Every structure is written in C-alpha cells, then in structure tokens.
Amino acid sequence: MTLPDTPLSPAAADRTFQVDLRGLVDLLSHHLYSSPRVYLRELMQNAVDALTARRRLEPAAPADAFGIRLYADGSVVRVEDDGVGLTEADVHTFLATIGRSSKRAEKIAEQRGDFIGQFGIGLLSCFLVADEIHVLSRSAGHPDAPAVEWRGRGDGSYTVRTLPASARPRPGTTVTLTPRADAGEWTRPAQVHALARHFGSLLRHPVTFDDGTGGQGAPVNPEAAPWTRTYPTPGARSRALAAYGEEVLGFTPLDTIELDLPAVGLKGIACVLPEAVPAGRRHGHRVHVKGMLLSEQAEEILPEWAFFVRCVVDAESLRPTASRESLYEDDTLAAVRDALAERLRGWIARAAASDPDLLSRFLQAHHLAVKSLAVHDDEILRMLLPWLPFETTDGHSTLDEFARTHRTVLVTSSVEEFRQVAAIASAAGLGVVNGGYTYDRELVHRLPEIRPEVSVADLDPATLTAHLDPVDRDTELAAAAYLAQARDALAIFDCDVALRTFQPAHAPALLVDSREARHERTRSQLAREQDGGLWGDILGALRQEAPRAQLILNQLNPLVRTAVAIDEPELARTSAEALYGQAAMLSRRPLRPAESSLINRSFLDLLAHALRKDS
C-alpha cells in the first residue's frame, strides 16, 4: 500500500529565550544570596577584579596608585575604582549579557585565577536594593577609547552610549545606585561603611569611604592582615594575633595557631576556644578569598573533630560557590582541609612536648575533641592517651595516674553499669574506668599499646561478684528461708538473690545487671508471648539462655542482718522488694514501670506495717 505524499511544513523559525529580569532577581534574592547586603560585596569585588587587571597592565605602578572609593549619603551609593575599565564592546559582553559565552569571555575565564568573581552575575545583585544601575567607565587598555555610559533597569532594558573623555578623565569605573525606599536598611551611610569594613577589611588595595559630610574619606582597611605584618619579637607577634582573633571572633583565645599553606596561598590563624563546646557542634570559620570576606560560617574548611578552634583565613586558590558565600567542595578544598588538620595535630604535639601547662588547660576544656581524634589517629593516641581524663573508681584521673595504682584496668560498657559498681569495686580494690561515655571504652582498651605492662578487660558481673566475700555456712543456712522468699518475690524481674559481705558496710544491697542482660530477657519474654506466630519463630531462633540479674545483700549491713531474720512471710517479701527497689534506684538506670510500681507498693506496705506495730 502506498501512502499519499504529505506536504512538508515550512521550517520552524529559531527563537531566543526571553529572560524576565525581575523574576531572575527575585530568584537571586530568595535562593542564591543570603541577604540584600551582598550587593556592596559584589560591587567591591568587581572593583577589586578591575584593579587586578589594571595591575597586570601596569606592574611597575606604585602599590597605592590604584584604589577603591565608596560614597553614600542616603540618596545614592557609589563605588569608584581605578581599575582596567571597559570599552563599549566590553560593556555589551560583560554588563548586558547574562550567561552567554564568547570567545573573548572564554579567553578571559582561563585567566581568572587572580580574580575573585567567576560568574558574571554579581552586578544583578544591585537590583536587590535599586531599580536602576548607572555605570560610567573608561578603559585603561585602550587609552584612545571614549568613556562609556551604561544604564540598566530592573525591567530588563538598558541603554549604552559613548561620552567624551572628559566625562571620565582617568581610567576606571564608577557604579552609582539610587536606592529604593524599601532598601534604606542596607544603603544608609553608616550601614554602607559597616558593610565595607565587614567584607573588605583584608583587601590588599586601599579602600576609603565618604559619607558626603565634607570630611576626608575614612579608610576601610587601614591595616594589612596581622599575619602579613612584621613584629619586633615572636611574643609581640603572638599577642597581636591573639588580639586580632579576640576582636574578630569575640573571645580570648586559649592559644593562637598560625596557618600557612603556600601551595594555595592560604594564611591565617586558628584560635583555640577557651571553653568546651557541645559534642558534635561545629563552629563556622571566617574565610576570605583574595582579601574579600566569603563566609563567616564556613564549616567545610576543617574536619569535624576540630570543633575546638575557630579560624580566620585568607586564601588565593579556594573556589567559591555561585553565591560566593561558601566554598565549593572539590579536591583542592579536601587537600586544604587535610593540611590544616595536620597543622592542628602539630600544635597539639608541640604543646605535649614543650608546654605541659598549656596542654593541661587545653585538655581540661577539650578532652572530648582530643578523644575523638585519638580514636582514629595513632600519633595523637600515643602522645596524649596517658594524659586524657577519665571517670574512674579513684575519681577523675588520667590513665597514666590510674595505671600506676592498677595494673589490671577494668572498663564498663555503660555509665549505669559504672554507677552500679563504683563504690563496691573501689572498696574491693578494683580499678574500674567508666567506659560509657563517647570514645572512652575504645580508648581504654588501647592503653596496653602505650603501657604494655597494663592489661585491660571488660567488667562483667562475674568479675565483680568473684571479689565479694562469701558468708560462713551457719549464716547462709540461717538466711536460707528469707533468701528463698526473696527469690520468689523478685522472680518477676528474673532476679536471683545472694548473701555476701562487702564494703562499704553502709551499702545494704548491690544490684548487678547489665544492659545486654536486660535486653536478652526482654527478647525472651517477647518470644514467649509471641509463641506460635511468625514473630515468635524469629525471636525463638535468636533466643539464648537469658542471664539473670543478681541482688546481692550485704551481711555487714545492720538493716540486712535484721531483714534476713524476719520470719513473717509477707513482711519478708516486702523487705526484699524494698531492698531491690533501693538498689535499682542507686544504679541510676531508667526504672521500668513494674519496678516503679514495686517501689511504691513496698514503701506503702512497710509504712502500713510500722503503723500497725505502733498502734
């Protein structure tokens, strides 16, 4: 079968995307930039890039020959620079085109290493505070070219015209904004000056600010970064860096660590916080790129374990994100992070080797951060593990001090287990470390790597009970009836009852029960309740012999000696329940509902018995 010929449709005409500039500005303000204040940073950044290009043209010019001048009087905001300037062709390429690539733009992009800006959208940020941007520029690279005026409006339209050279006698660029009424918060003279200092305090080019009152322009960055200056002595340098850290970060550093990575042109300081910070909380760091402040909250510059410092750095080769408010995660940033981590490790090593007082103050505040580092860093482990503080049966002590007294170190797996046994173990001469805190158990088990003469083992109930003295046969026989009634009363908790003697004598009973044992008993109980079903089969396959808790009564305690002599069955049961409840509360572990009920009931029963006896 032959299909009829279909006439060809006329060729579809190519069309160009239309850009809604107002919509684009709205997108920038809500999703790219954190605040309208970035408009001034973008203008200053463009000016710095222009000065950098001008310096390439005239490398022999004096260091202070080119600068940036800011002006704000409440009605206008103006940024003027002595940079390379623009020709009319440059204006069309860089000011009036968004996102289009050109051969010249690509060539310039290859040379952007000395420039801060990378994205060509910075000027649009000015529409966050103004409806019109006026640019007047004259090229230093083409001295005979006329001055160029560009006016861009928020509706997406713009005009370009050339002007006589007298309109801008010197090369460079002037950008003028007429702020909207709702932008006064960001364009008042005092605010413009504050923002200029905030963003540009470390810029390498001279920057001044004029508020229109007739005075001489105030310097925005009167001094170079403190780490670039020379000082008469190392002590003077150290004090100056600490003073700068306190001024910028708002706290007096415990110590200041100089940072210098020539490969990426990074210099700066890390200030050690004088107080501990919550575990896992990361402070942001002040990161400048070529002098311009990029971010005050750059967490990604250091590894997570380094939450004991805050940094102020200035780098040449770090890559900003599109908003230029954070760092782009790439191989360079990863290498910088690793290198800065090595600088922090080196500082800890130097403090350990030559400044024990500083090390002691540092560990007192930041032992958790060091423990997190020592878990994964063998060098720090060997260097600092003996000096790290731990909670032990001898009180808070370093492992070095503790190991001198206890050649066998026992470690609990949880805080509650330590609290159960601490007093009894101490009286029995056992050396026990609380391994329930983050990193502690793992680190204690590595102590023999540093102190081979010391052995470390987990503390289990059998180890503890083996150090409790048994009672004599006659005492055991006399208490047998009471112990049987106590076991029956506490069977609901899978708890055995034994009679021993141990110190301190004022402790009537010790409840020995591990978290793992409780979990196993809970699983066994669920398996029994679900017997016959799919869930019961699964739990049954996991079932083990459930370990029992032990309530160990202290024969040295007067209350226990009175209790085991009780011959009234109900009162014996009630006293056993009360002793169990008191021991459970002393363990400081969370009480189960049945245990809370038992404590209340036994208290009321004992009270009722006492009242009946008195009446």
Coordinates of C-alpha atoms in Angstrom, one line a residue:
M1 CA 0.0 0.0 0.0
T2 CA 1.3 3.4 -0.9
L3 CA 0.8 6.3 1.5
P4 CA -0.1 9.7 -0.1
D5 CA 2.5 12.3 -0.2
T6 CA 2.4 14.7 2.8
P7 CA 3.4 18.3 2.0
L8 CA 6.4 19.4 4.0
S9 CA 5.7 22.1 6.6
P10 CA 7.7 25.3 6.4
A11 CA 10.9 25.3 8.5
A12 CA 10.2 26.3 12.2
A13 CA 11.9 29.6 13.0
D14 CA 14.5 29.7 15.7
R15 CA 13.6 31.7 18.7
T16 CA 15.5 33.1 21.6
F17 CA 14.7 32.6 25.3
Q18 CA 13.2 35.6 26.9
V19 CA 14.7 36.4 30.4
D20 CA 12.4 38.0 32.9
L21 CA 15.0 40.1 34.8
R22 CA 12.6 40.8 37.7
G23 CA 12.0 37.1 38.1
L24 CA 15.7 36.4 37.9
V25 CA 16.5 39.0 40.6
D26 CA 13.8 37.5 42.8
L27 CA 15.4 34.1 42.3
L28 CA 18.8 35.5 43.3
S29 CA 17.4 37.2 46.4
H30 CA 15.5 34.2 47.7
H31 CA 17.6 31.3 46.7
L32 CA 21.2 32.4 45.9
Y33 CA 22.1 35.3 48.2
S34 CA 21.5 35.2 52.0
S35 CA 20.8 38.9 52.2
P36 CA 20.5 42.1 50.1
R37 CA 23.7 43.3 51.8
V38 CA 25.7 41.3 49.3
Y39 CA 25.2 44.0 46.7
L40 CA 28.0 46.0 48.2
R41 CA 30.3 43.0 48.3
E42 CA 29.6 42.3 44.6
L43 CA 30.4 45.9 43.7
M44 CA 33.6 45.9 45.7
Q45 CA 34.5 42.5 44.2
N46 CA 34.1 43.8 40.7
A47 CA 36.3 46.8 41.6
V48 CA 39.0 44.5 43.0
D49 CA 39.0 42.4 39.9
A50 CA 39.3 45.6 37.8
L51 CA 42.3 46.7 39.9
T52 CA 43.9 43.3 39.5
A53 CA 43.6 43.6 35.7
R54 CA 44.9 47.2 35.8
R55 CA 47.9 46.0 37.8
R56 CA 48.7 43.5 35.1
L57 CA 48.8 46.3 32.6
E58 CA 51.0 48.5 34.7
P59 CA 53.0 46.2 37.0
A60 CA 55.6 49.0 37.8
A61 CA 53.0 51.4 39.2
P62 CA 53.3 52.2 42.9
A63 CA 51.5 49.9 45.3
D64 CA 49.0 52.7 46.4
A65 CA 48.5 54.1 42.9
F66 CA 45.1 52.4 42.4
G67 CA 42.3 52.2 44.9
I68 CA 38.6 52.0 45.6
R69 CA 36.4 54.9 46.8
L70 CA 33.0 54.4 48.3
Y71 CA 30.4 57.1 48.7
A72 CA 27.0 57.0 50.4
D73 CA 24.9 60.0 51.6
G74 CA 21.5 58.4 51.9
S75 CA 20.3 59.3 48.4
V76 CA 22.9 57.4 46.3
V77 CA 25.5 54.7 46.8
R78 CA 28.6 55.0 44.6
V79 CA 31.6 52.7 44.1
E80 CA 34.5 54.1 42.1
D81 CA 37.7 52.3 41.2
D82 CA 40.9 52.9 39.3
G83 CA 40.8 49.6 37.5
V84 CA 41.2 48.5 34.0
G85 CA 37.8 50.0 32.9
L86 CA 35.6 48.9 30.0
T87 CA 35.2 49.7 26.3
E88 CA 31.8 49.7 24.6
A89 CA 32.4 46.1 23.4
D90 CA 33.2 45.1 27.0
V91 CA 30.0 46.7 28.2
H92 CA 27.9 44.6 25.8
T93 CA 29.9 41.5 26.7
F94 CA 30.0 41.7 30.5
L95 CA 27.2 44.0 31.6
A96 CA 24.4 43.4 29.2
T97 CA 24.7 39.6 28.7
I98 CA 23.7 37.0 31.2
G99 CA 25.1 33.5 30.8
R100 CA 26.3 33.8 27.1
S101 CA 29.7 32.6 26.3
S102 CA 32.0 34.4 23.8
K103 CA 35.5 33.7 22.6
R104 CA 36.8 36.7 24.5
A105 CA 34.9 35.7 27.6
E106 CA 36.3 32.2 27.4
K107 CA 39.8 33.5 27.0
I108 CA 39.4 35.8 30.0
A109 CA 37.9 32.9 32.0
E110 CA 41.1 31.0 31.5
Q111 CA 43.0 33.8 33.3
R112 CA 40.5 34.2 36.2
G113 CA 42.9 32.8 38.8
D114 CA 43.8 36.3 40.0
F115 CA 40.1 37.4 40.1
I116 CA 37.5 36.8 42.8
G117 CA 34.4 36.9 40.6
Q118 CA 33.8 33.8 38.5
F119 CA 30.2 34.0 37.4
G120 CA 29.3 37.3 35.8
I121 CA 26.0 37.7 37.7
G122 CA 27.3 39.8 40.5
L123 CA 26.0 43.1 39.1
L124 CA 22.5 41.8 39.2
S125 CA 22.6 41.8 43.0
C126 CA 22.4 45.6 42.8
F127 CA 18.8 45.2 41.7
L128 CA 18.1 43.9 45.2
V129 CA 18.3 47.5 46.5
A130 CA 17.9 49.7 43.4
D131 CA 15.8 49.8 40.3
E132 CA 18.5 51.3 38.1
I133 CA 22.2 50.8 37.9
H134 CA 24.4 53.5 36.3
V135 CA 27.9 52.6 35.1
L136 CA 30.5 55.0 33.8
S137 CA 33.7 53.5 32.6
R138 CA 36.9 54.3 30.7
S139 CA 39.3 51.7 29.5
A140 CA 43.0 51.7 30.6
G141 CA 43.9 49.1 28.0
H142 CA 42.6 51.4 25.1
P143 CA 43.5 54.9 26.2
D144 CA 42.0 56.4 23.0
A145 CA 38.6 54.8 23.5
P146 CA 35.9 57.1 24.7
A147 CA 34.2 56.8 28.1
V148 CA 31.1 54.6 28.1
E149 CA 27.9 55.0 30.0
W150 CA 25.6 52.0 30.7
R151 CA 22.2 52.3 32.4
G152 CA 20.5 49.1 33.3
R153 CA 16.9 48.9 34.7
G154 CA 15.0 46.3 36.6
D155 CA 12.6 45.8 33.8
G156 CA 15.4 44.2 31.7
S157 CA 16.1 47.2 29.5
Y158 CA 19.3 49.1 29.2
T159 CA 21.0 51.9 27.2
V160 CA 24.6 52.3 26.2
R161 CA 26.2 55.5 24.9
T162 CA 29.7 56.8 24.4
L163 CA 30.8 60.1 26.1
P164 CA 33.8 62.4 25.6
A165 CA 36.9 61.5 27.6
S166 CA 36.2 64.5 29.9
A167 CA 33.2 62.6 31.3
R168 CA 35.7 60.3 33.0
P169 CA 39.2 61.8 32.9
R170 CA 41.0 58.8 34.4
P171 CA 40.6 55.1 33.5
G172 CA 38.4 53.1 35.8
T173 CA 34.8 52.6 36.6
T174 CA 32.1 54.3 38.7
V175 CA 28.9 52.4 39.6
T176 CA 26.1 54.5 41.0
L177 CA 22.8 53.2 42.6
T178 CA 19.8 55.2 43.5
P179 CA 18.3 53.0 46.3
R180 CA 14.7 52.2 46.5
A181 CA 12.7 53.4 49.6
D182 CA 12.5 49.9 51.0
A183 CA 16.3 49.4 50.8
G184 CA 17.2 52.0 53.4
E185 CA 18.3 49.4 55.9
W186 CA 21.2 48.5 53.6
T187 CA 22.1 51.8 51.9
R188 CA 22.3 54.2 54.9
P189 CA 25.8 55.8 55.1
A190 CA 26.7 54.1 58.4
Q191 CA 25.5 50.8 57.1
V192 CA 27.4 51.0 53.9
H193 CA 30.6 51.9 55.9
A194 CA 30.0 48.9 58.2
L195 CA 29.4 46.5 55.3
A196 CA 32.5 47.8 53.6
R197 CA 34.6 47.1 56.7
H198 CA 32.9 43.7 57.1
F199 CA 33.6 42.5 53.6
G200 CA 36.8 44.4 52.8
S201 CA 38.9 44.7 55.9
L202 CA 41.6 42.4 54.5
L203 CA 41.6 43.7 50.9
R204 CA 45.1 44.4 49.5
H205 CA 44.0 47.6 47.7
P206 CA 43.3 50.8 49.5
V207 CA 39.6 51.4 50.1
T208 CA 38.1 54.6 51.5
F209 CA 34.6 55.7 52.5
D210 CA 33.0 59.1 52.2
D211 CA 29.6 59.9 53.8
G212 CA 29.1 63.2 52.0
T213 CA 29.6 65.4 55.0
G214 CA 32.7 67.0 53.6
G215 CA 35.4 65.2 55.6
Q216 CA 38.2 63.2 54.1
G217 CA 37.4 59.7 53.1
A218 CA 37.8 57.2 56.0
P219 CA 40.0 54.2 55.4
V220 CA 38.0 50.9 55.3
N221 CA 41.1 48.7 55.5
P222 CA 43.8 50.8 57.2
E223 CA 46.0 47.9 58.2
A224 CA 47.1 44.8 56.4
A225 CA 46.1 41.3 57.7
P226 CA 48.0 40.8 61.0
W227 CA 49.8 37.7 59.8
T228 CA 51.4 39.7 56.9
R229 CA 53.0 42.3 59.2
T230 CA 56.4 42.2 60.9
Y231 CA 56.8 42.4 64.7
P232 CA 59.9 43.1 66.9
T233 CA 59.6 39.8 68.8
P234 CA 57.8 36.4 68.5
G235 CA 55.9 37.3 71.7
A236 CA 54.7 40.6 70.2
R237 CA 53.5 38.7 67.1
S238 CA 51.7 36.1 69.2
R239 CA 50.0 38.8 71.2
A240 CA 49.0 40.7 68.1
L241 CA 47.4 37.6 66.5
A242 CA 45.6 36.8 69.7
A243 CA 44.2 40.4 69.9
Y244 CA 43.0 40.2 66.3
G245 CA 41.3 36.8 67.0
E246 CA 39.6 38.3 70.0
E247 CA 38.4 41.4 68.0
V248 CA 37.1 39.4 65.1
L249 CA 35.8 36.2 66.8
G250 CA 34.6 37.7 70.1
F251 CA 36.6 35.5 72.6
T252 CA 40.0 35.5 74.2
P253 CA 41.8 32.5 72.6
L254 CA 43.5 29.9 74.8
D255 CA 46.2 29.9 72.2
T256 CA 46.6 31.0 68.6
I257 CA 47.9 28.8 65.8
E258 CA 49.4 30.3 62.7
L259 CA 48.2 28.7 59.4
D260 CA 50.3 28.9 56.3
L261 CA 49.7 26.8 53.1
P262 CA 51.8 28.3 50.3
A263 CA 50.5 25.9 47.7
V264 CA 47.1 27.5 47.8
G265 CA 48.2 30.9 49.1
L266 CA 46.4 30.4 52.4
K267 CA 47.4 32.4 55.5
G268 CA 45.6 33.0 58.7
I269 CA 45.1 31.9 62.3
A270 CA 43.2 29.2 64.3
C271 CA 42.1 30.4 67.7
V272 CA 41.7 27.7 70.4
L273 CA 38.4 28.1 72.2
P274 CA 38.9 28.7 76.0
E275 CA 35.9 26.6 76.9
A276 CA 34.4 23.3 75.9
V277 CA 31.7 23.1 73.2
P278 CA 28.9 20.6 72.9
A279 CA 30.0 17.3 71.3
G280 CA 29.5 17.5 67.5
R281 CA 28.8 21.2 67.4
R282 CA 30.8 22.8 64.6
H283 CA 31.7 26.4 64.6
G284 CA 31.8 28.3 61.3
H285 CA 35.1 29.9 60.3
R286 CA 35.8 33.3 58.6
V287 CA 37.1 32.6 55.1
H288 CA 38.4 35.4 52.9
V289 CA 39.3 34.8 49.2
K290 CA 42.0 37.2 48.0
G291 CA 41.1 39.5 50.9
M292 CA 37.3 39.6 50.3
L293 CA 35.2 38.0 53.0
L294 CA 33.5 35.0 51.6
S295 CA 31.8 33.5 54.7
E296 CA 31.7 33.7 58.4
Q297 CA 30.2 30.2 58.7
A298 CA 32.5 28.1 56.5
E299 CA 32.4 24.8 58.4
E300 CA 33.9 22.8 55.5
I301 CA 37.4 24.3 55.9
L302 CA 38.2 22.0 58.8
P303 CA 37.4 18.4 59.7
E304 CA 34.5 17.6 62.1
W305 CA 36.8 16.7 65.0
A306 CA 38.4 20.2 65.0
F307 CA 35.5 21.9 66.8
F308 CA 37.9 23.3 69.5
V309 CA 39.1 26.0 67.2
R310 CA 37.7 28.9 65.1
C311 CA 39.7 30.1 62.1
V312 CA 40.2 33.3 60.2
V313 CA 42.0 32.6 56.9
D314 CA 42.6 34.3 53.6
A315 CA 43.3 32.1 50.6
E316 CA 44.2 32.6 46.9
S317 CA 43.1 29.4 45.3
L318 CA 39.9 28.2 47.0
R319 CA 36.9 28.2 44.8
P320 CA 33.7 29.9 45.9
T321 CA 30.2 28.7 45.0
A322 CA 27.9 30.7 42.7
S323 CA 26.6 32.9 45.6
R324 CA 30.2 33.4 46.8
E325 CA 29.1 32.8 50.3
S326 CA 30.6 29.4 50.8
L327 CA 33.3 27.1 49.4
Y328 CA 32.9 24.7 46.5
E329 CA 33.7 21.2 47.6
D330 CA 36.4 19.9 45.3
D331 CA 39.8 18.2 45.5
T332 CA 41.6 21.5 46.4
L333 CA 39.3 22.1 49.4
A334 CA 39.8 18.5 50.5
A335 CA 43.6 18.9 50.4
V336 CA 43.4 22.2 52.3
R337 CA 41.2 20.5 55.0
D338 CA 43.7 17.7 55.4
A339 CA 46.7 20.1 55.5
L340 CA 45.0 22.3 58.1
A341 CA 44.2 19.2 60.2
E342 CA 47.9 18.4 60.2
R343 CA 48.7 21.9 61.5
L344 CA 46.3 21.3 64.4
R345 CA 47.9 18.0 65.1
G346 CA 51.3 19.6 65.1
W347 CA 50.2 22.2 67.6
I348 CA 48.9 19.5 70.0
A349 CA 52.2 17.7 69.6
R350 CA 54.2 20.8 70.4
A351 CA 52.1 21.6 73.4
A352 CA 52.5 18.0 74.7
A353 CA 56.3 18.2 74.2
S354 CA 57.1 21.7 75.5
D355 CA 54.2 23.3 77.3
P356 CA 52.5 21.0 79.8
D357 CA 50.6 23.9 81.4
L358 CA 49.0 24.8 78.1
L359 CA 48.3 21.2 77.3
S360 CA 46.6 20.7 80.7
R361 CA 44.4 23.7 80.2
F362 CA 43.6 22.6 76.7
L363 CA 42.7 19.0 77.7
Q364 CA 40.6 20.3 80.6
A365 CA 38.4 22.1 78.2
H366 CA 38.6 20.0 75.1
H367 CA 39.3 16.4 76.1
L368 CA 36.3 15.1 74.1
A369 CA 37.6 16.6 70.9
V370 CA 41.0 15.1 71.5
K371 CA 39.4 11.7 72.3
S372 CA 37.5 11.8 69.0
L373 CA 40.8 12.5 67.2
A374 CA 42.8 9.9 69.2
V375 CA 40.4 7.1 68.2
H376 CA 41.5 7.5 64.5
D377 CA 45.0 9.0 64.9
D378 CA 47.7 6.7 66.3
E379 CA 50.1 9.5 66.7
I380 CA 47.8 11.6 68.9
L381 CA 46.8 8.3 70.7
R382 CA 50.4 7.6 71.7
M383 CA 51.1 11.2 72.6
L384 CA 48.0 12.1 74.7
L385 CA 46.1 8.9 75.8
P386 CA 48.0 8.7 79.1
W387 CA 47.1 12.3 79.9
L388 CA 43.4 12.3 79.0
P389 CA 41.0 12.5 81.9
F390 CA 38.5 9.6 82.6
E391 CA 36.0 8.9 85.3
T392 CA 37.3 6.1 87.5
T393 CA 36.8 4.4 90.8
D394 CA 39.6 6.7 92.1
G395 CA 37.7 9.8 90.9
H396 CA 38.5 11.8 87.7
S397 CA 42.0 10.7 86.8
T398 CA 44.3 10.4 83.8
L399 CA 45.0 6.9 82.6
D400 CA 48.7 7.4 83.4
E401 CA 47.9 8.1 87.0
F402 CA 45.3 5.3 87.2
A403 CA 47.6 2.7 85.7
R404 CA 50.3 3.3 88.4
T405 CA 47.9 2.0 91.0
H406 CA 46.0 -0.6 89.0
R407 CA 47.9 -2.9 86.7
T408 CA 44.7 -4.5 85.7
V409 CA 42.2 -1.9 84.4
L410 CA 38.5 -2.9 84.2
V411 CA 36.2 -0.9 82.0
T412 CA 32.4 -0.8 82.0
S413 CA 30.3 -0.7 78.8
S414 CA 27.8 1.9 80.1
V415 CA 27.5 4.7 82.6
E416 CA 24.8 3.0 84.5
E417 CA 27.0 -0.1 85.0
F418 CA 29.8 2.0 86.3
R419 CA 27.5 3.7 88.8
Q420 CA 26.2 0.3 89.9
V421 CA 29.6 -1.0 90.9
A422 CA 31.8 2.0 91.5
A423 CA 31.6 2.2 95.3
I424 CA 31.7 -1.6 95.8
A425 CA 34.6 -2.1 93.3
S426 CA 36.6 0.8 94.9
A427 CA 36.2 -0.8 98.3
A428 CA 37.3 -4.2 96.9
G429 CA 40.4 -2.6 95.4
L430 CA 39.3 -3.0 91.8
G431 CA 40.3 -0.3 89.3
V432 CA 37.3 0.4 87.1
V433 CA 37.0 3.1 84.4
N434 CA 33.6 4.4 83.2
G435 CA 33.6 3.4 79.5
G436 CA 30.0 4.6 78.9
Y437 CA 31.0 8.0 77.5
T438 CA 31.7 8.6 73.9
Y439 CA 35.1 7.1 72.8
D440 CA 36.1 6.2 76.3
R441 CA 35.7 2.4 76.3
E442 CA 37.5 2.1 72.9
L443 CA 40.4 4.3 74.1
V444 CA 40.9 2.5 77.4
H445 CA 41.2 -0.8 75.5
R446 CA 44.1 0.7 73.6
L447 CA 46.0 1.6 76.7
P448 CA 48.3 -1.5 76.5
E449 CA 49.6 -0.1 73.2
I450 CA 51.1 2.7 75.2
R451 CA 51.6 1.0 78.5
P452 CA 52.4 -2.7 77.7
E453 CA 52.6 -3.6 81.5
V454 CA 48.9 -2.8 81.9
S455 CA 46.1 -5.2 81.0
V456 CA 42.6 -4.0 80.2
A457 CA 39.4 -6.1 80.4
D458 CA 35.7 -5.5 80.3
L459 CA 34.0 -5.6 83.7
D460 CA 31.2 -8.2 83.9
P461 CA 29.0 -9.2 86.9
A462 CA 31.0 -12.4 87.4
T463 CA 34.2 -10.4 87.8
L464 CA 32.7 -8.2 90.5
T465 CA 30.9 -11.0 92.4
A466 CA 34.1 -13.0 92.5
H467 CA 35.6 -10.2 94.6
L468 CA 32.8 -10.3 97.2
D469 CA 33.4 -12.4 100.3
P470 CA 31.0 -15.3 100.9
V471 CA 29.3 -15.6 104.3
D472 CA 30.0 -18.5 106.6
R473 CA 27.9 -21.7 106.4
D474 CA 25.9 -21.1 109.5
T475 CA 24.9 -17.6 108.4
E476 CA 23.9 -18.9 105.0
L477 CA 21.8 -21.6 106.5
A478 CA 20.1 -19.2 108.9
A479 CA 19.2 -16.9 106.0
A480 CA 18.1 -19.7 103.6
A481 CA 14.4 -19.2 104.3
Y482 CA 14.5 -15.5 103.8
L483 CA 16.6 -15.8 100.6
A484 CA 14.0 -18.3 99.1
Q485 CA 11.2 -15.9 99.8
A486 CA 13.2 -13.0 98.3
R487 CA 13.9 -15.0 95.2
D488 CA 10.2 -15.8 94.8
A489 CA 9.2 -12.2 95.3
L490 CA 11.7 -11.0 92.7
A491 CA 11.2 -13.7 90.1
I492 CA 9.1 -11.4 88.0
F493 CA 12.3 -9.4 87.4
D494 CA 14.4 -12.6 86.6
C495 CA 16.5 -11.7 89.6
D496 CA 18.5 -14.1 91.8
V497 CA 19.3 -13.1 95.4
A498 CA 22.6 -13.9 97.2
L499 CA 24.1 -13.0 100.6
R500 CA 27.7 -11.8 100.7
T501 CA 29.9 -9.4 102.7
F502 CA 31.5 -6.4 101.1
Q503 CA 32.5 -2.8 101.8
P504 CA 31.2 -0.2 102.3
A505 CA 29.1 -1.6 105.1
H506 CA 26.5 1.1 104.8
A507 CA 25.5 -0.2 101.4
P508 CA 22.7 -2.7 102.1
A509 CA 22.5 -4.3 98.6
L510 CA 24.0 -4.3 95.2
L511 CA 22.0 -4.9 92.0
V512 CA 24.3 -6.5 89.4
D513 CA 22.6 -6.3 86.0
S514 CA 24.0 -5.4 82.5
R515 CA 22.1 -3.6 79.7
E516 CA 22.8 -6.6 77.5
A517 CA 21.2 -9.0 80.0
R518 CA 18.1 -6.9 80.3
H519 CA 17.8 -6.7 76.5
E520 CA 18.1 -10.5 76.3
R521 CA 15.5 -11.1 79.0
T522 CA 13.1 -8.7 77.2
R523 CA 13.6 -10.6 73.9
S524 CA 13.0 -13.9 75.6
Q525 CA 9.8 -12.6 77.2
L526 CA 8.6 -11.3 73.8
A527 CA 9.4 -14.7 72.3
R528 CA 7.3 -16.5 74.9
E529 CA 4.4 -14.0 74.4
Q530 CA 4.5 -14.5 70.6
D531 CA 4.9 -18.3 70.8
G532 CA 3.5 -19.9 67.6
G533 CA 3.5 -16.9 65.3
L534 CA 6.0 -15.8 62.7
W535 CA 7.4 -13.2 65.0
G536 CA 7.7 -15.8 67.8
D537 CA 9.6 -18.1 65.4
I538 CA 12.0 -15.3 64.6
L539 CA 12.6 -14.4 68.2
G540 CA 12.8 -18.0 69.2
A541 CA 15.7 -18.5 66.7
L542 CA 17.5 -15.7 68.4
R543 CA 16.7 -16.9 71.9
Q544 CA 19.7 -17.6 74.2
E545 CA 19.8 -18.6 77.9
A546 CA 18.7 -15.3 79.4
P547 CA 21.2 -14.1 82.0
R548 CA 19.7 -13.2 85.3
A549 CA 20.2 -10.1 87.4
Q550 CA 21.6 -10.5 90.9
L551 CA 20.5 -8.7 94.1
I552 CA 23.5 -9.2 96.4
L553 CA 22.6 -8.5 100.0
N554 CA 25.4 -7.2 102.3
Q555 CA 25.7 -9.2 105.5
L556 CA 27.8 -6.4 107.0
N557 CA 24.8 -4.0 106.9
P558 CA 22.7 -3.9 110.1
L559 CA 19.5 -3.5 108.1
V560 CA 20.2 -6.6 106.0
R561 CA 21.0 -8.6 109.2
T562 CA 17.6 -7.6 110.6
A563 CA 15.8 -8.4 107.3
V564 CA 17.2 -12.0 106.9
A565 CA 15.9 -12.8 110.4
I566 CA 12.3 -11.9 109.6
D567 CA 10.1 -15.0 110.0
E568 CA 6.8 -13.3 108.8
P569 CA 6.5 -14.3 105.0
E570 CA 4.6 -11.2 103.8
L571 CA 7.0 -8.9 105.6
A572 CA 10.0 -10.8 104.3
R573 CA 8.7 -10.4 100.7
T574 CA 8.0 -6.7 101.2
S575 CA 11.5 -6.1 102.7
A576 CA 13.1 -7.9 99.8
E577 CA 11.2 -5.8 97.3
A578 CA 12.2 -2.6 99.1
L579 CA 15.9 -3.7 99.1
Y580 CA 15.6 -4.4 95.3
G581 CA 13.9 -1.0 94.7
Q582 CA 16.6 0.9 96.6
A583 CA 19.4 -0.9 94.8
A584 CA 17.7 -0.2 91.4
M585 CA 17.4 3.5 92.2
L586 CA 21.1 3.6 93.3
S587 CA 22.1 2.2 89.9
R588 CA 20.7 5.3 88.3
R589 CA 19.4 3.4 85.3
P590 CA 15.9 4.1 84.0
L591 CA 13.3 2.2 86.0
R592 CA 10.8 0.0 84.3
P593 CA 7.1 0.6 85.1
A594 CA 6.9 -2.6 87.1
E595 CA 9.9 -1.5 89.2
S596 CA 8.4 1.9 89.9
S597 CA 5.2 0.2 91.0
L598 CA 7.1 -2.2 93.2
I599 CA 9.0 0.7 94.9
N600 CA 5.7 2.5 95.7
R601 CA 4.0 -0.7 96.9
S602 CA 6.8 -1.8 99.1
F603 CA 7.1 1.6 100.7
L604 CA 3.4 1.8 101.5
D605 CA 3.4 -1.8 102.8
L606 CA 6.3 -1.1 105.1
L607 CA 4.7 2.1 106.3
A608 CA 1.4 0.2 107.0
H609 CA 3.3 -2.5 108.9
A610 CA 5.1 0.1 111.0
L611 CA 1.8 1.9 111.8
R612 CA 0.1 -1.4 112.8
K613 CA 3.1 -2.2 115.1
D614 CA 2.9 1.1 116.8
S615 CA -0.9 1.0 117.4

